[in-house]
mmCIF file of C-alpha atoms in Angstrom:
data_model
loop_
_atom_site.group_PDB
_atom_site.id
_atom_site.type_symbol
_atom_site.label_atom_id
_atom_site.label_comp_id
_atom_site.label_asym_id
_atom_site.label_seq_id
_atom_site.Cartn_x
_atom_site.Cartn_y
_atom_site.Cartn_z
ATOM 1 C CA GLU A 1 16.875 21.146 -8.208
ATOM 2 C CA ASP A 2 13.950 19.474 -6.488
ATOM 3 C CA LYS A 3 14.503 18.920 -2.790
ATOM 4 C CA VAL A 4 12.765 18.160 0.468
ATOM 5 C CA VAL A 5 14.326 19.242 3.755
ATOM 6 C CA GLN A 6 13.185 18.061 7.142
ATOM 7 C CA SER A 7 14.020 19.525 10.522
ATOM 8 C CA PRO A 8 15.073 18.850 13.124
ATOM 9 C CA LEU A 9 17.177 15.818 12.227
ATOM 10 C CA SER A 10 16.493 14.308 15.621
ATOM 11 C CA LEU A 11 14.503 15.099 18.698
ATOM 12 C CA VAL A 12 14.291 13.677 22.212
ATOM 13 C CA VAL A 13 11.253 14.483 24.343
ATOM 14 C CA HIS A 14 9.426 13.104 27.353
ATOM 15 C CA GLU A 15 6.054 11.441 27.335
ATOM 16 C CA GLY A 16 3.283 13.998 27.295
ATOM 17 C CA ASP A 17 5.256 16.618 25.406
ATOM 18 C CA THR A 18 4.044 18.128 22.149
ATOM 19 C CA VAL A 19 6.360 18.039 19.149
ATOM 20 C CA THR A 20 6.382 19.826 15.816
ATOM 21 C CA LEU A 21 8.224 18.372 12.862
ATOM 22 C CA ASN A 22 8.985 20.467 9.814
ATOM 23 C CA CYS A 23 9.193 19.750 6.122
ATOM 24 C CA SER A 24 10.079 22.353 3.516
ATOM 25 C CA TYR A 25 10.206 21.632 -0.183
ATOM 26 C CA GLU A 26 11.080 22.882 -3.617
ATOM 27 C CA VAL A 27 9.481 20.610 -6.190
ATOM 28 C CA THR A 28 8.485 21.327 -9.760
ATOM 29 C CA ASN A 29 4.738 21.155 -10.318
ATOM 30 C CA PHE A 30 3.865 20.171 -6.780
ATOM 31 C CA ARG A 31 1.085 17.603 -6.530
ATOM 32 C CA SER A 32 1.052 16.253 -2.982
ATOM 33 C CA LEU A 33 2.920 16.011 0.302
ATOM 34 C CA LEU A 34 2.818 12.870 2.374
ATOM 35 C CA TRP A 35 3.939 11.984 5.874
ATOM 36 C CA TYR A 36 5.089 8.498 6.822
ATOM 37 C CA LYS A 37 6.173 6.896 10.068
ATOM 38 C CA GLN A 38 9.040 4.427 9.995
ATOM 39 C CA GLU A 39 9.785 2.238 12.953
ATOM 40 C CA LYS A 40 12.197 -0.652 12.565
ATOM 41 C CA LYS A 41 10.771 -1.639 9.234
ATOM 42 C CA ALA A 42 8.876 -0.247 6.264
ATOM 43 C CA PRO A 43 7.362 3.237 6.265
ATOM 44 C CA THR A 44 3.658 3.414 7.025
ATOM 45 C CA PHE A 45 1.379 6.148 5.772
ATOM 46 C CA LEU A 46 0.101 8.919 8.036
ATOM 47 C CA PHE A 47 -1.301 11.777 5.948
ATOM 48 C CA MET A 48 -1.544 13.100 2.429
ATOM 49 C CA LEU A 49 -1.945 16.827 1.824
ATOM 50 C CA THR A 50 -2.790 18.422 -1.489
ATOM 51 C CA SER A 51 -4.094 21.692 -2.801
ATOM 52 C CA SER A 52 -7.592 20.520 -1.944
ATOM 53 C CA GLY A 53 -6.692 19.139 1.465
ATOM 54 C CA ILE A 54 -4.255 21.274 3.390
ATOM 55 C CA GLU A 55 -5.085 20.153 6.899
ATOM 56 C CA LYS A 56 -5.450 16.655 8.285
ATOM 57 C CA LYS A 57 -5.956 15.272 11.764
ATOM 58 C CA SER A 58 -6.032 11.815 13.227
ATOM 59 C CA GLY A 59 -6.105 11.413 16.968
ATOM 60 C CA ARG A 60 -3.037 13.056 18.473
ATOM 61 C CA LEU A 61 -1.451 13.686 15.083
ATOM 62 C CA SER A 62 -2.213 16.588 12.818
ATOM 63 C CA SER A 63 -0.604 18.171 9.804
ATOM 64 C CA ILE A 64 -0.941 21.305 7.758
ATOM 65 C CA LEU A 65 0.366 22.350 4.375
ATOM 66 C CA ASP A 66 1.340 25.896 3.477
ATOM 67 C CA LYS A 67 1.548 25.937 -0.319
ATOM 68 C CA LYS A 68 2.530 29.568 -0.421
ATOM 69 C CA GLU A 69 5.525 29.197 1.885
ATOM 70 C CA LEU A 70 6.258 25.650 0.661
ATOM 71 C CA PHE A 71 6.295 23.801 3.931
ATOM 72 C CA SER A 72 4.345 21.412 6.077
ATOM 73 C CA ILE A 73 4.351 20.627 9.761
ATOM 74 C CA LEU A 74 3.430 17.459 11.589
ATOM 75 C CA ASN A 75 2.254 17.923 15.163
ATOM 76 C CA ILE A 76 2.100 15.185 17.735
ATOM 77 C CA THR A 77 0.435 16.046 21.037
ATOM 78 C CA ALA A 78 0.666 14.108 24.300
ATOM 79 C CA THR A 79 3.515 12.013 22.934
ATOM 80 C CA GLN A 80 3.876 8.374 23.930
ATOM 81 C CA THR A 81 6.847 6.024 23.768
ATOM 82 C CA GLY A 82 5.131 4.308 20.845
ATOM 83 C CA ASP A 83 5.561 7.498 18.841
ATOM 84 C CA SER A 84 9.320 6.901 18.774
ATOM 85 C CA ALA A 85 10.205 6.493 15.104
ATOM 86 C CA ILE A 86 11.619 8.222 12.073
ATOM 87 C CA TYR A 87 9.074 10.532 10.463
ATOM 88 C CA LEU A 88 9.450 10.928 6.727
ATOM 89 C CA CYS A 89 8.086 13.629 4.489
ATOM 90 C CA ALA A 90 7.653 12.920 0.770
ATOM 91 C CA VAL A 91 6.619 15.286 -1.983
ATOM 92 C CA GLY A 92 5.200 14.380 -5.379
ATOM 93 C CA GLY A 93 5.731 16.533 -8.435
ATOM 94 C CA PHE A 94 6.132 16.380 -12.164
ATOM 95 C CA SER A 95 8.958 17.669 -14.339
ATOM 96 C CA GLY A 96 8.829 15.488 -17.411
ATOM 97 C CA THR A 97 8.831 12.452 -15.168
ATOM 98 C CA TYR A 98 6.858 11.765 -12.058
ATOM 99 C CA LYS A 99 8.902 12.647 -9.008
ATOM 100 C CA TYR A 100 8.419 11.304 -5.523
ATOM 101 C CA ILE A 101 11.085 12.800 -3.287
ATOM 102 C CA PHE A 102 11.677 11.954 0.345
ATOM 103 C CA GLY A 103 13.348 14.062 2.968
ATOM 104 C CA THR A 104 15.980 12.466 5.166
ATOM 105 C CA GLY A 105 13.558 12.200 8.040
ATOM 106 C CA THR A 106 13.298 13.318 11.655
ATOM 107 C CA ARG A 107 14.215 10.758 14.284
ATOM 108 C CA LEU A 108 11.939 11.158 17.290
ATOM 109 C CA LYS A 109 12.632 9.476 20.592
ATOM 110 C CA VAL A 110 10.054 9.705 23.368
ATOM 111 C CA LEU A 111 11.291 8.898 26.851
ATOM 112 C CA ALA A 112 9.034 7.417 29.508
ATOM 113 C CA GLU B 1 -4.312 -9.564 3.277
ATOM 114 C CA ALA B 2 -3.307 -6.589 1.140
ATOM 115 C CA GLN B 3 0.447 -6.490 0.997
ATOM 116 C CA VAL B 4 3.676 -5.931 -0.871
ATOM 117 C CA THR B 5 6.152 -8.774 -0.612
ATOM 118 C CA GLN B 6 9.863 -8.744 -1.338
ATOM 119 C CA ASN B 7 12.360 -11.540 -1.605
ATOM 120 C CA PRO B 8 14.921 -12.132 -0.364
ATOM 121 C CA ARG B 9 14.743 -10.154 2.866
ATOM 122 C CA TYR B 10 18.471 -10.393 3.430
ATOM 123 C CA LEU B 11 21.214 -11.017 0.912
ATOM 124 C CA ILE B 12 24.992 -11.019 1.086
ATOM 125 C CA THR B 13 26.724 -11.314 -2.255
ATOM 126 C CA VAL B 14 30.003 -10.529 -3.963
ATOM 127 C CA THR B 15 30.923 -7.875 -6.477
ATOM 128 C CA GLY B 16 29.826 -8.684 -10.008
ATOM 129 C CA LYS B 17 27.433 -11.531 -9.265
ATOM 130 C CA LYS B 18 24.100 -10.747 -10.895
ATOM 131 C CA LEU B 19 21.101 -10.756 -8.588
ATOM 132 C CA THR B 20 17.390 -10.104 -8.680
ATOM 133 C CA VAL B 21 15.177 -8.844 -5.875
ATOM 134 C CA THR B 22 11.550 -9.713 -6.463
ATOM 135 C CA CYS B 23 8.579 -7.540 -5.560
ATOM 136 C CA SER B 24 4.934 -8.504 -5.773
ATOM 137 C CA GLN B 25 1.717 -6.745 -4.726
ATOM 138 C CA ASN B 26 -1.812 -8.110 -4.476
ATOM 139 C CA MET B 27 -3.725 -4.811 -4.485
ATOM 140 C CA ASN B 28 -4.039 -4.406 -8.249
ATOM 141 C CA HIS B 29 -2.016 -1.200 -8.073
ATOM 142 C CA GLU B 30 -0.850 0.384 -11.292
ATOM 143 C CA TYR B 31 2.119 2.222 -9.813
ATOM 144 C CA MET B 32 5.154 0.460 -8.410
ATOM 145 C CA SER B 33 8.495 1.843 -7.345
ATOM 146 C CA TRP B 34 11.877 0.886 -5.952
ATOM 147 C CA TYR B 35 13.782 2.892 -3.340
ATOM 148 C CA ARG B 36 17.045 2.543 -1.560
ATOM 149 C CA GLN B 37 17.542 3.854 1.938
ATOM 150 C CA ASP B 38 20.954 4.874 3.207
ATOM 151 C CA PRO B 39 21.896 6.575 6.498
ATOM 152 C CA GLY B 40 21.768 10.343 6.194
ATOM 153 C CA LEU B 41 20.362 10.195 2.669
ATOM 154 C CA GLY B 42 16.835 9.032 3.290
ATOM 155 C CA LEU B 43 14.808 7.147 0.714
ATOM 156 C CA ARG B 44 15.869 7.690 -2.878
ATOM 157 C CA GLN B 45 13.847 6.507 -5.830
ATOM 158 C CA ILE B 46 15.594 4.119 -8.213
ATOM 159 C CA TYR B 47 12.943 3.295 -10.808
ATOM 160 C CA TYR B 48 9.214 3.441 -11.011
ATOM 161 C CA SER B 49 6.518 1.979 -13.223
ATOM 162 C CA MET B 50 3.187 3.550 -14.066
ATOM 163 C CA ASN B 51 1.787 0.305 -15.477
ATOM 164 C CA VAL B 52 2.715 -2.857 -17.337
ATOM 165 C CA GLU B 53 5.587 -2.256 -19.769
ATOM 166 C CA VAL B 54 5.896 1.380 -18.626
ATOM 167 C CA THR B 55 8.979 2.148 -16.536
ATOM 168 C CA ASP B 56 11.048 5.253 -15.911
ATOM 169 C CA LYS B 57 14.130 6.316 -14.034
ATOM 170 C CA GLY B 58 14.058 7.830 -10.599
ATOM 171 C CA ASP B 59 16.878 9.793 -9.040
ATOM 172 C CA VAL B 60 19.467 7.017 -8.687
ATOM 173 C CA PRO B 61 18.965 4.479 -11.524
ATOM 174 C CA GLU B 62 22.630 3.789 -12.334
ATOM 175 C CA GLY B 63 23.547 0.140 -11.906
ATOM 176 C CA TYR B 64 19.954 -1.079 -11.740
ATOM 177 C CA LYS B 65 17.420 -2.494 -14.165
ATOM 178 C CA VAL B 66 13.731 -3.197 -13.804
ATOM 179 C CA SER B 67 10.970 -4.798 -15.806
ATOM 180 C CA ARG B 68 7.180 -4.793 -15.532
ATOM 181 C CA LYS B 69 5.752 -7.660 -17.517
ATOM 182 C CA GLU B 70 2.860 -8.299 -15.166
ATOM 183 C CA LYS B 71 0.894 -5.814 -13.121
ATOM 184 C CA ARG B 72 1.634 -7.464 -9.798
ATOM 185 C CA ASN B 73 5.406 -7.940 -10.187
ATOM 186 C CA PHE B 74 8.252 -5.458 -10.409
ATOM 187 C CA PRO B 75 11.661 -7.097 -10.013
ATOM 188 C CA LEU B 76 14.849 -5.125 -9.412
ATOM 189 C CA ILE B 77 17.927 -6.430 -11.197
ATOM 190 C CA LEU B 78 21.531 -5.684 -10.351
ATOM 191 C CA GLU B 79 23.538 -6.935 -13.318
ATOM 192 C CA SER B 80 26.949 -6.380 -11.734
ATOM 193 C CA PRO B 81 26.575 -5.360 -8.093
ATOM 194 C CA SER B 82 29.216 -3.189 -6.490
ATOM 195 C CA PRO B 83 29.853 -2.354 -2.817
ATOM 196 C CA ASN B 84 28.248 1.072 -3.191
ATOM 197 C CA GLN B 85 24.950 -0.709 -3.810
ATOM 198 C CA THR B 86 24.992 -2.046 -0.282
ATOM 199 C CA SER B 87 21.772 -0.640 1.098
ATOM 200 C CA LEU B 88 18.255 -1.272 2.363
ATOM 201 C CA TYR B 89 15.853 -1.587 -0.561
ATOM 202 C CA PHE B 90 12.112 -1.016 -0.481
ATOM 203 C CA CYS B 91 9.507 -1.774 -3.080
ATOM 204 C CA ALA B 92 6.266 0.203 -2.949
ATOM 205 C CA SER B 93 2.982 0.369 -4.813
ATOM 206 C CA SER B 94 0.018 2.701 -5.040
ATOM 207 C CA GLN B 95 -3.085 3.488 -6.995
ATOM 208 C CA THR B 96 -2.750 6.111 -9.695
ATOM 209 C CA SER B 97 -6.193 7.680 -9.662
ATOM 210 C CA GLY B 98 -5.411 11.384 -9.924
ATOM 211 C CA GLY B 99 -1.747 10.664 -10.480
ATOM 212 C CA PRO B 100 0.943 8.552 -8.788
ATOM 213 C CA TYR B 101 1.104 10.768 -5.734
ATOM 214 C CA ASN B 102 -1.086 8.799 -3.428
ATOM 215 C CA GLU B 103 -0.289 6.780 -0.366
ATOM 216 C CA GLN B 104 2.363 4.214 -1.150
ATOM 217 C CA PHE B 105 2.334 0.770 0.420
ATOM 218 C CA PHE B 106 5.803 -0.488 1.192
ATOM 219 C CA GLY B 107 7.242 -3.954 1.232
ATOM 220 C CA PRO B 108 9.224 -5.174 4.257
ATOM 221 C CA GLY B 109 12.589 -4.255 2.758
ATOM 222 C CA THR B 110 15.599 -6.167 1.475
ATOM 223 C CA ARG B 111 18.926 -5.618 3.170
ATOM 224 C CA LEU B 112 21.633 -6.131 0.587
ATOM 225 C CA THR B 113 25.340 -6.341 1.314
ATOM 226 C CA VAL B 114 27.801 -6.451 -1.574
ATOM 227 C CA LEU B 115 31.306 -7.532 -0.610
#
């Protein structure tokens, strides 16, 4: 069965800390892995990782994809209170139908 | 402004009363999808559409219907809502170049309560 598992479920850190969020997956015919940030509303896109793009970076955020071990990590350095959100991992695959499966998310709270 | 819109944003209804949640995007995206989000379960895909008149089931399609008669619109229909359909619903769209696995743009969400 296709699945996406994120860990930890929740995390509380202080401003300036570095955090690592994990996403492991088992998806038929993997095509892409995406990270989203969800504050009190709709998810917003952070990164997309594929076979041809296994490492992405934008400012304090970076992500890597390990296709062999079937996981991805999202790193946030020098965290700020504005980073407080739920971080969602989604994986796209194909098994007769197009699948787009989300993990349950990691809730990050950054304290001032 | 490029966006996905949903209406209504909030809805309280009663069991069995048919309802429709509308979704519209102005980005000329081929792919559109509906999700429901429940505590502890994350986002689960209900239905998706690869293009006009092409729809397919996601992981939790029971109790829902969709249609895609125009590229920009993808309404979600609950023919006979039940309390277990109380949830936060998101519509999303994306381009399909290379497959429907690209960045998805989400609507603001519809919070539905079925009494």
